[in-house]
PDB file of C-alpha atoms in Angstrom:
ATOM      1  CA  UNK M   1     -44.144 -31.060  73.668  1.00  0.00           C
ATOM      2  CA  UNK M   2     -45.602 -32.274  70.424  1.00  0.00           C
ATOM      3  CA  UNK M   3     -47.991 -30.898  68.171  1.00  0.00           C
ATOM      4  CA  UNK M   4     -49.566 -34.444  67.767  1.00  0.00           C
ATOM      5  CA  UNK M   5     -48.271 -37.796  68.825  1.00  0.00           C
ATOM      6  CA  UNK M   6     -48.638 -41.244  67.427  1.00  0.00           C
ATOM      7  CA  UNK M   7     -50.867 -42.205  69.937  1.00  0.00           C
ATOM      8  CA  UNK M   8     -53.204 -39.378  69.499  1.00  0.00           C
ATOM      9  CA  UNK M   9     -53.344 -40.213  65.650  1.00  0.00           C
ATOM     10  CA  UNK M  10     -54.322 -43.481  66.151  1.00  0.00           C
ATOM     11  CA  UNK M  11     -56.699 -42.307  68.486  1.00  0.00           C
ATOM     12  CA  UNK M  12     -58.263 -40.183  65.996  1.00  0.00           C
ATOM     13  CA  UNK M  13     -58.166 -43.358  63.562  1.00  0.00           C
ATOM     14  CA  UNK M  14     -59.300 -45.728  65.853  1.00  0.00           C
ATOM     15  CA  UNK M  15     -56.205 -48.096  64.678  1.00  0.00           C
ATOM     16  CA  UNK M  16     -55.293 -50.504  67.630  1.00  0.00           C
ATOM     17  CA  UNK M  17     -52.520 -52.208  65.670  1.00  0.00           C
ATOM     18  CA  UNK M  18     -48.891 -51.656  65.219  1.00  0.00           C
ATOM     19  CA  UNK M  19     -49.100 -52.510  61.824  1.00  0.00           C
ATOM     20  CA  UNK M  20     -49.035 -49.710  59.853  1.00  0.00           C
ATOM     21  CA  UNK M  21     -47.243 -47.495  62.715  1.00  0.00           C
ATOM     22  CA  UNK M  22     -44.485 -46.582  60.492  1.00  0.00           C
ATOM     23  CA  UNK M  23     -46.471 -45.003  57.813  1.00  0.00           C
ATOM     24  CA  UNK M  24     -48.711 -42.649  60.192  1.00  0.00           C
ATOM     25  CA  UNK M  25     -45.242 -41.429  61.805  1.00  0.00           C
ATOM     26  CA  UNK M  26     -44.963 -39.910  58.151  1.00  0.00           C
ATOM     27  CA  UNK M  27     -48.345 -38.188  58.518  1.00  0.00           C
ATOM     28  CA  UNK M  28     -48.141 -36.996  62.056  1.00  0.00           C
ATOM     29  CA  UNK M  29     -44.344 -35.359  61.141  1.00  0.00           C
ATOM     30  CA  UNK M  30     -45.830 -33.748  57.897  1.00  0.00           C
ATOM     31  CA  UNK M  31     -49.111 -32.436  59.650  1.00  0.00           C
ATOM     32  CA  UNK M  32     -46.846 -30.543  62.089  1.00  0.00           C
ATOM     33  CA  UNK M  33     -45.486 -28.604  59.132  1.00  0.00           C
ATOM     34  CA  UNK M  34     -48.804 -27.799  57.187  1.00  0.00           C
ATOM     35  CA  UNK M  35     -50.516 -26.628  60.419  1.00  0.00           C
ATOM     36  CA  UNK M  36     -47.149 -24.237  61.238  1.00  0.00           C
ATOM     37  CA  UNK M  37     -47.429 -22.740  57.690  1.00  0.00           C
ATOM     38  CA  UNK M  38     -50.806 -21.474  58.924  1.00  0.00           C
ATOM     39  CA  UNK M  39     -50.045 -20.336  62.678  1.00  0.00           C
ATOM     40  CA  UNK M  40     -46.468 -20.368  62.852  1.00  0.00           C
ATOM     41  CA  UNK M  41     -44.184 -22.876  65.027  1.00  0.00           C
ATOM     42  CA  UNK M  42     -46.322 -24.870  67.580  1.00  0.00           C
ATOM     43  CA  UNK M  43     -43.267 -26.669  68.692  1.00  0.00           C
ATOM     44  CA  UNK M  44     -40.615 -24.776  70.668  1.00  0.00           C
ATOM     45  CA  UNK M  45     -37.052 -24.082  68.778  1.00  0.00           C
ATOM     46  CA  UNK M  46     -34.713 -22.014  68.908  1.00  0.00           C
ATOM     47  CA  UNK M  47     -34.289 -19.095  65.265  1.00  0.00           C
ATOM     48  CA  UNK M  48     -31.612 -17.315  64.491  1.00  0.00           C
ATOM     49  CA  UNK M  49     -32.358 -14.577  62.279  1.00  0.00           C
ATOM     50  CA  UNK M  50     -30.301 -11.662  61.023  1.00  0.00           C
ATOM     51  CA  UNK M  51     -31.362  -8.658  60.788  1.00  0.00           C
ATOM     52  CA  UNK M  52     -30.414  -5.010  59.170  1.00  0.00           C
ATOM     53  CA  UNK M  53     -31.180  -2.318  61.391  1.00  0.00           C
ATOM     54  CA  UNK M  54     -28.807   0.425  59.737  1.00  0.00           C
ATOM     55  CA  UNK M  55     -27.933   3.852  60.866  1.00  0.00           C
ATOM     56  CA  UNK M  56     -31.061   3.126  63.743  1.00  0.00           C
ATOM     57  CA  UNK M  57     -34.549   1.543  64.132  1.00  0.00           C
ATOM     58  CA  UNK M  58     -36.844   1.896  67.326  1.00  0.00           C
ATOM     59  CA  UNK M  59     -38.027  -1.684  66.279  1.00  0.00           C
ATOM     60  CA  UNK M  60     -36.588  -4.958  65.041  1.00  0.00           C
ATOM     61  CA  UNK M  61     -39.766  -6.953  63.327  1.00  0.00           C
ATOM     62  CA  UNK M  62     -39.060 -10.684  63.637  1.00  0.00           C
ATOM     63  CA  UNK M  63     -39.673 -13.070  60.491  1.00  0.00           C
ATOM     64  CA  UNK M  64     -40.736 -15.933  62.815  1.00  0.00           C
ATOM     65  CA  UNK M  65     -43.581 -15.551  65.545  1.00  0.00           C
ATOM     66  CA  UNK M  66     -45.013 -16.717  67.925  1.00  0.00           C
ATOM     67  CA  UNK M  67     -42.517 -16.145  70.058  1.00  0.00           C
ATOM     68  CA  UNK M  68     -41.347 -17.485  73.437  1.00  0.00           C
ATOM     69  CA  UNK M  69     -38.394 -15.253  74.291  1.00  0.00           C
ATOM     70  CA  UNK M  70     -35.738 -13.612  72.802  1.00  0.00           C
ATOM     71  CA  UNK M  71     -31.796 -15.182  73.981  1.00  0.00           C
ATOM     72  CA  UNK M  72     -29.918 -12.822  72.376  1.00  0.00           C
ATOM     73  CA  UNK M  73     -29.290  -9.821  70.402  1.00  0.00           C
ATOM     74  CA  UNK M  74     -25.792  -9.131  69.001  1.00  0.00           C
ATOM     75  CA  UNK M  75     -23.427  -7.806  65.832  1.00  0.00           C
ATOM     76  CA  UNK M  76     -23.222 -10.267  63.519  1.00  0.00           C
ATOM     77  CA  UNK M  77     -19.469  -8.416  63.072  1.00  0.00           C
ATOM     78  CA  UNK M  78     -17.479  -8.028  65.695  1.00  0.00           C
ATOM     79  CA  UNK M  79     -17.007  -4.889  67.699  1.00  0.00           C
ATOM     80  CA  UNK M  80     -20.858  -3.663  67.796  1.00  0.00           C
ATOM     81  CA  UNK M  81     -23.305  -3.364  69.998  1.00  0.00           C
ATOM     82  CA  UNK M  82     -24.923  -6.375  72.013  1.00  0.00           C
ATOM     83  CA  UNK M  83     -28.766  -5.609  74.001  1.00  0.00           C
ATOM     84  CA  UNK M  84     -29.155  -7.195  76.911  1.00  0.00           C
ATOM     85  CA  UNK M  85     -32.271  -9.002  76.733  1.00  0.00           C
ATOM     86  CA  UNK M  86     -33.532  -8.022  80.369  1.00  0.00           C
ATOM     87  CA  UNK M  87     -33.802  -4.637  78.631  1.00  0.00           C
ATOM     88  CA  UNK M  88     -35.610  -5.795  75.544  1.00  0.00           C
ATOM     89  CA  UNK M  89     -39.682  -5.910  75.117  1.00  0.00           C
ATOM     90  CA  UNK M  90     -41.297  -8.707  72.468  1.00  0.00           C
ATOM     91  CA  UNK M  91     -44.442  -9.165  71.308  1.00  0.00           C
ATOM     92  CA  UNK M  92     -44.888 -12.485  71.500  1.00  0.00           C
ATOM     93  CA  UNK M  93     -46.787 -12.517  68.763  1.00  0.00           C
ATOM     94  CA  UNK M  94     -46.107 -10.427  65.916  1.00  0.00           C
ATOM     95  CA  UNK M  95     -42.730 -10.351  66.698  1.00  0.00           C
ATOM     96  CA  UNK M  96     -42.076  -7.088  67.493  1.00  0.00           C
ATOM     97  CA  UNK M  97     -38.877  -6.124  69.226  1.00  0.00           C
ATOM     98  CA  UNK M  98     -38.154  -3.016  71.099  1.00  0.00           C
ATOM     99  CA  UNK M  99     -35.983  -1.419  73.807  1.00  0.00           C
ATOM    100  CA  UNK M 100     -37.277  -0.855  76.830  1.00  0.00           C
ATOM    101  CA  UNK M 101     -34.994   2.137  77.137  1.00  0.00           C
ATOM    102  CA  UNK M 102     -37.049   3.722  73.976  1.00  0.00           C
ATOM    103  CA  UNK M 103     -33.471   3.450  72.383  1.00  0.00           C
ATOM    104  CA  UNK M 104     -32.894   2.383  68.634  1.00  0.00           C
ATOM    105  CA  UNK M 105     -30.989  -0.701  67.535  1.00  0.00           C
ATOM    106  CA  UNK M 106     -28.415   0.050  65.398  1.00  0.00           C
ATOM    107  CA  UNK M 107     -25.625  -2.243  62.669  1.00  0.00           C
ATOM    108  CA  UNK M 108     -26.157  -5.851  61.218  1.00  0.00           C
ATOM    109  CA  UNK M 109     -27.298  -7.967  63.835  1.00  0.00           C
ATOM    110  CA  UNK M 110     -28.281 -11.903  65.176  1.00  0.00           C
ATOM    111  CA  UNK M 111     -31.476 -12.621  66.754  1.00  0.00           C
ATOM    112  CA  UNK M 112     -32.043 -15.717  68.392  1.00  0.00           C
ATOM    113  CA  UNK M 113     -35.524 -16.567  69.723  1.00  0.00           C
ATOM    114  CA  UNK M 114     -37.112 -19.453  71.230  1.00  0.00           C
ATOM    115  CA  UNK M 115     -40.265 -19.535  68.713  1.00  0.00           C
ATOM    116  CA  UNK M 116     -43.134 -21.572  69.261  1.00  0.00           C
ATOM    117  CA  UNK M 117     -45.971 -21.946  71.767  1.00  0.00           C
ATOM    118  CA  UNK M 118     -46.240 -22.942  75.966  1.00  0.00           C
ATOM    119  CA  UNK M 119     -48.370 -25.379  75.007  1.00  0.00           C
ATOM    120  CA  UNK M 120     -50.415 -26.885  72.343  1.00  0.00           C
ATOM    121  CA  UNK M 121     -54.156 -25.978  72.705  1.00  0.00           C
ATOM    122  CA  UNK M 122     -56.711 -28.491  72.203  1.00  0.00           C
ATOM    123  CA  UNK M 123     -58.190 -26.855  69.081  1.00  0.00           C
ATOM    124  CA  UNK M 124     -54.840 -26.633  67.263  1.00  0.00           C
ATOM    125  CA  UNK M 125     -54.628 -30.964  68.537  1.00  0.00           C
ATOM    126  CA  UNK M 126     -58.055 -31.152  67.118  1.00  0.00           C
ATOM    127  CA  UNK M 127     -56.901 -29.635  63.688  1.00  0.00           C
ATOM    128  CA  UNK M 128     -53.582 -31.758  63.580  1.00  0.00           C
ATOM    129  CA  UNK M 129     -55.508 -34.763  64.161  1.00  0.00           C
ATOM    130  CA  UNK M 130     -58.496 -34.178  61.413  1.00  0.00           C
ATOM    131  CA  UNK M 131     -55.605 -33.407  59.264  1.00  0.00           C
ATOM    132  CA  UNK M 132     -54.365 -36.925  59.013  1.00  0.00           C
ATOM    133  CA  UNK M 133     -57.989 -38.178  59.609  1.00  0.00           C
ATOM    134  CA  UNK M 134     -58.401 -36.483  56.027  1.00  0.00           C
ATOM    135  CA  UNK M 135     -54.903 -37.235  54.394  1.00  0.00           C
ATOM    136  CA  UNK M 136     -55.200 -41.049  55.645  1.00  0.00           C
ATOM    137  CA  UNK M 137     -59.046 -41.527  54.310  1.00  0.00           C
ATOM    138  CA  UNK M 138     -57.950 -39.756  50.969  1.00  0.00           C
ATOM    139  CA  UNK M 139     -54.882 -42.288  50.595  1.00  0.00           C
ATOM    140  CA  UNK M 140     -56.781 -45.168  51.131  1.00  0.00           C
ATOM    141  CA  UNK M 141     -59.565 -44.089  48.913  1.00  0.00           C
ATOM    142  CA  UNK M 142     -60.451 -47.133  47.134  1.00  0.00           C
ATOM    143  CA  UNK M 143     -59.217 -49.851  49.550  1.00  0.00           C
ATOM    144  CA  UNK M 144     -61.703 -52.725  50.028  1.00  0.00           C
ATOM    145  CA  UNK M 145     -63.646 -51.088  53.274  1.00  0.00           C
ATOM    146  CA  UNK M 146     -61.612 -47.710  52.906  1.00  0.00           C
ATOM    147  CA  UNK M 147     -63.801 -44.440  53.082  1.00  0.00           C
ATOM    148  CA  UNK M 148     -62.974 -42.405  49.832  1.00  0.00           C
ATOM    149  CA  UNK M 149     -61.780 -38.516  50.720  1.00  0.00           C
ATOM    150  CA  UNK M 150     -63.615 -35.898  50.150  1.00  0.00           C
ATOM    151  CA  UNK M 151     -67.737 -34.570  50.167  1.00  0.00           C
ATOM    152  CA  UNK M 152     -69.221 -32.551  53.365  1.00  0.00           C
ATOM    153  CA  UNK M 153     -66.836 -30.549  55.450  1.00  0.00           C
ATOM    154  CA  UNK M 154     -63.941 -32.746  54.158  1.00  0.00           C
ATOM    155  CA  UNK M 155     -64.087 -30.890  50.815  1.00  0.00           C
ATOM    156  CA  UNK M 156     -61.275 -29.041  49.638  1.00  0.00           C
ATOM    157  CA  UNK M 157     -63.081 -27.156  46.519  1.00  0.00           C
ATOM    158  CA  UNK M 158     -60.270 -24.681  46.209  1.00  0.00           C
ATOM    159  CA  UNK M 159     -56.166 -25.076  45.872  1.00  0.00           C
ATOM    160  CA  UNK M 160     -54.554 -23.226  48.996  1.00  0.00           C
ATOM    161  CA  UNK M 161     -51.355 -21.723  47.311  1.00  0.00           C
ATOM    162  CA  UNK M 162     -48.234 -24.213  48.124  1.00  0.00           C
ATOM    163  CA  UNK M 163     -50.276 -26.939  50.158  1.00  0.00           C
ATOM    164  CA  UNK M 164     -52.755 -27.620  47.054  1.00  0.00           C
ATOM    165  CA  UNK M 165     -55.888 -29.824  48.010  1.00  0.00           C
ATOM    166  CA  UNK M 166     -54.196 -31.151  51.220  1.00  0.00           C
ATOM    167  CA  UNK M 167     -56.086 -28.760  53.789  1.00  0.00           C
ATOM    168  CA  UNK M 168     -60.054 -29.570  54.129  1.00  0.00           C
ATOM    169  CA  UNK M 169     -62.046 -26.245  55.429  1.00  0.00           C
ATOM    170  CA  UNK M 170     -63.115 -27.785  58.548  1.00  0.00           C
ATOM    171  CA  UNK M 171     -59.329 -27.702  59.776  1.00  0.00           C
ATOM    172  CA  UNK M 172     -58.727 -24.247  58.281  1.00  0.00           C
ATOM    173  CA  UNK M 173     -61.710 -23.017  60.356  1.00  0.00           C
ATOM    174  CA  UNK M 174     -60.153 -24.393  63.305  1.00  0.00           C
ATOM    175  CA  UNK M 175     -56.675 -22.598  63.132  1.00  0.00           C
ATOM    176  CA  UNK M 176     -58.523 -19.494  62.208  1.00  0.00           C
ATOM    177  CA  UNK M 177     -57.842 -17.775  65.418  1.00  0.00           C
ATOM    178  CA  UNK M 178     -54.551 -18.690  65.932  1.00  0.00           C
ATOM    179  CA  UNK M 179     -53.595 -17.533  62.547  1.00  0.00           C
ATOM    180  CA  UNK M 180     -50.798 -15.189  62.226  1.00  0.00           C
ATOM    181  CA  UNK M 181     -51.455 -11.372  62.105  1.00  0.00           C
ATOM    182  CA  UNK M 182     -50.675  -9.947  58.010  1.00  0.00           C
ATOM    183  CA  UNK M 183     -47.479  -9.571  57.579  1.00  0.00           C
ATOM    184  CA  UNK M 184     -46.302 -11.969  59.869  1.00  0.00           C
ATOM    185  CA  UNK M 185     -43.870 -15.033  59.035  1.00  0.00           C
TER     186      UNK M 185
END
């Protein structure tokens, strides 16, 4: 399952030639990544994260949601405690973790989830694909029958901290509800 494909890029472009195939791979790969820093993984993959849970916690908080299912839950040392995940309950997605016995999780331990989503709703394809609708018409701003970037709901009037300009509003208001709970990443 991809976030967007090739073909649906094109789509969205209305390009029917192979020509310039190889660049737009670049954009559809890169998209994936911007729209993930917003919602979290969209494609499935397995995290391993480790976590400290001490002398006891009744929860282990996750640093990467939405998630799918937990595989395991173990010592990162030998010789402690492993949870069977039958007996584990997640929040899929703020990533909570708990026992299902109401028991606390206790020692340095690895996490590994399968993060990401079933399936890719439309509304998150929509947003991938206006996303390289708006990075392609910026980069060929200026090319004889190009459309420049920019103006209407393709305006981008304020940086977004570590993606810059590179996110127009009309996407952003798209992902809104799949956006991650504060806190969460």
């Amino acid at each position: 399952m991809a976030l967007l494909t090739l073909a649906d890029a094109k789509a969205q472009l209305n390009l029917t030639s192979d020509a310039e195939d190889a660049e737009l791979q670049v954009y559809v790969e890169a998209v994936t990544e911007v729209v993930e820093f917003f919602i979290g993984p969209v494609e499935p993959r397995q995290v391993t994260e480790q976590h400290d849970a001490g002398g006891g916690r009744p929860v282990l908080v996750l640093r990467t949601s939405p998630v799918l299912s937990v595989t395991s839950v173990g010592p990162v040392l030998t010789g402690g405690v492993t949870y069977p995940v039958d007996g584990l309950a997640v929040d899929p997605l703020t990533g909570q973790v708990r026992r299902r016995d109401g028991g606390w999780f206790c020692g340095l331990l690895e996490v590994v989830v399968q993060a990401g989503r079933a399936s890719v709703s439309p509304t998150i394809n929509l947003a991938a694909r206006m996303l390289v609708q708006h990075l392609w018409r910026t980069q060929r701003a200026g090319r004889r029958g190009a459309i420049a970037g920019g103006g209407d709901d393709y305006s981008v009037s304020e940086p977004i901290p570590g993606l810059g300009y590179a996110v127009p509003y009309r996407v952003l208001e798209l992902l809104q509800p799949y956006r991650l709970p504060p806190g969460v990443a």
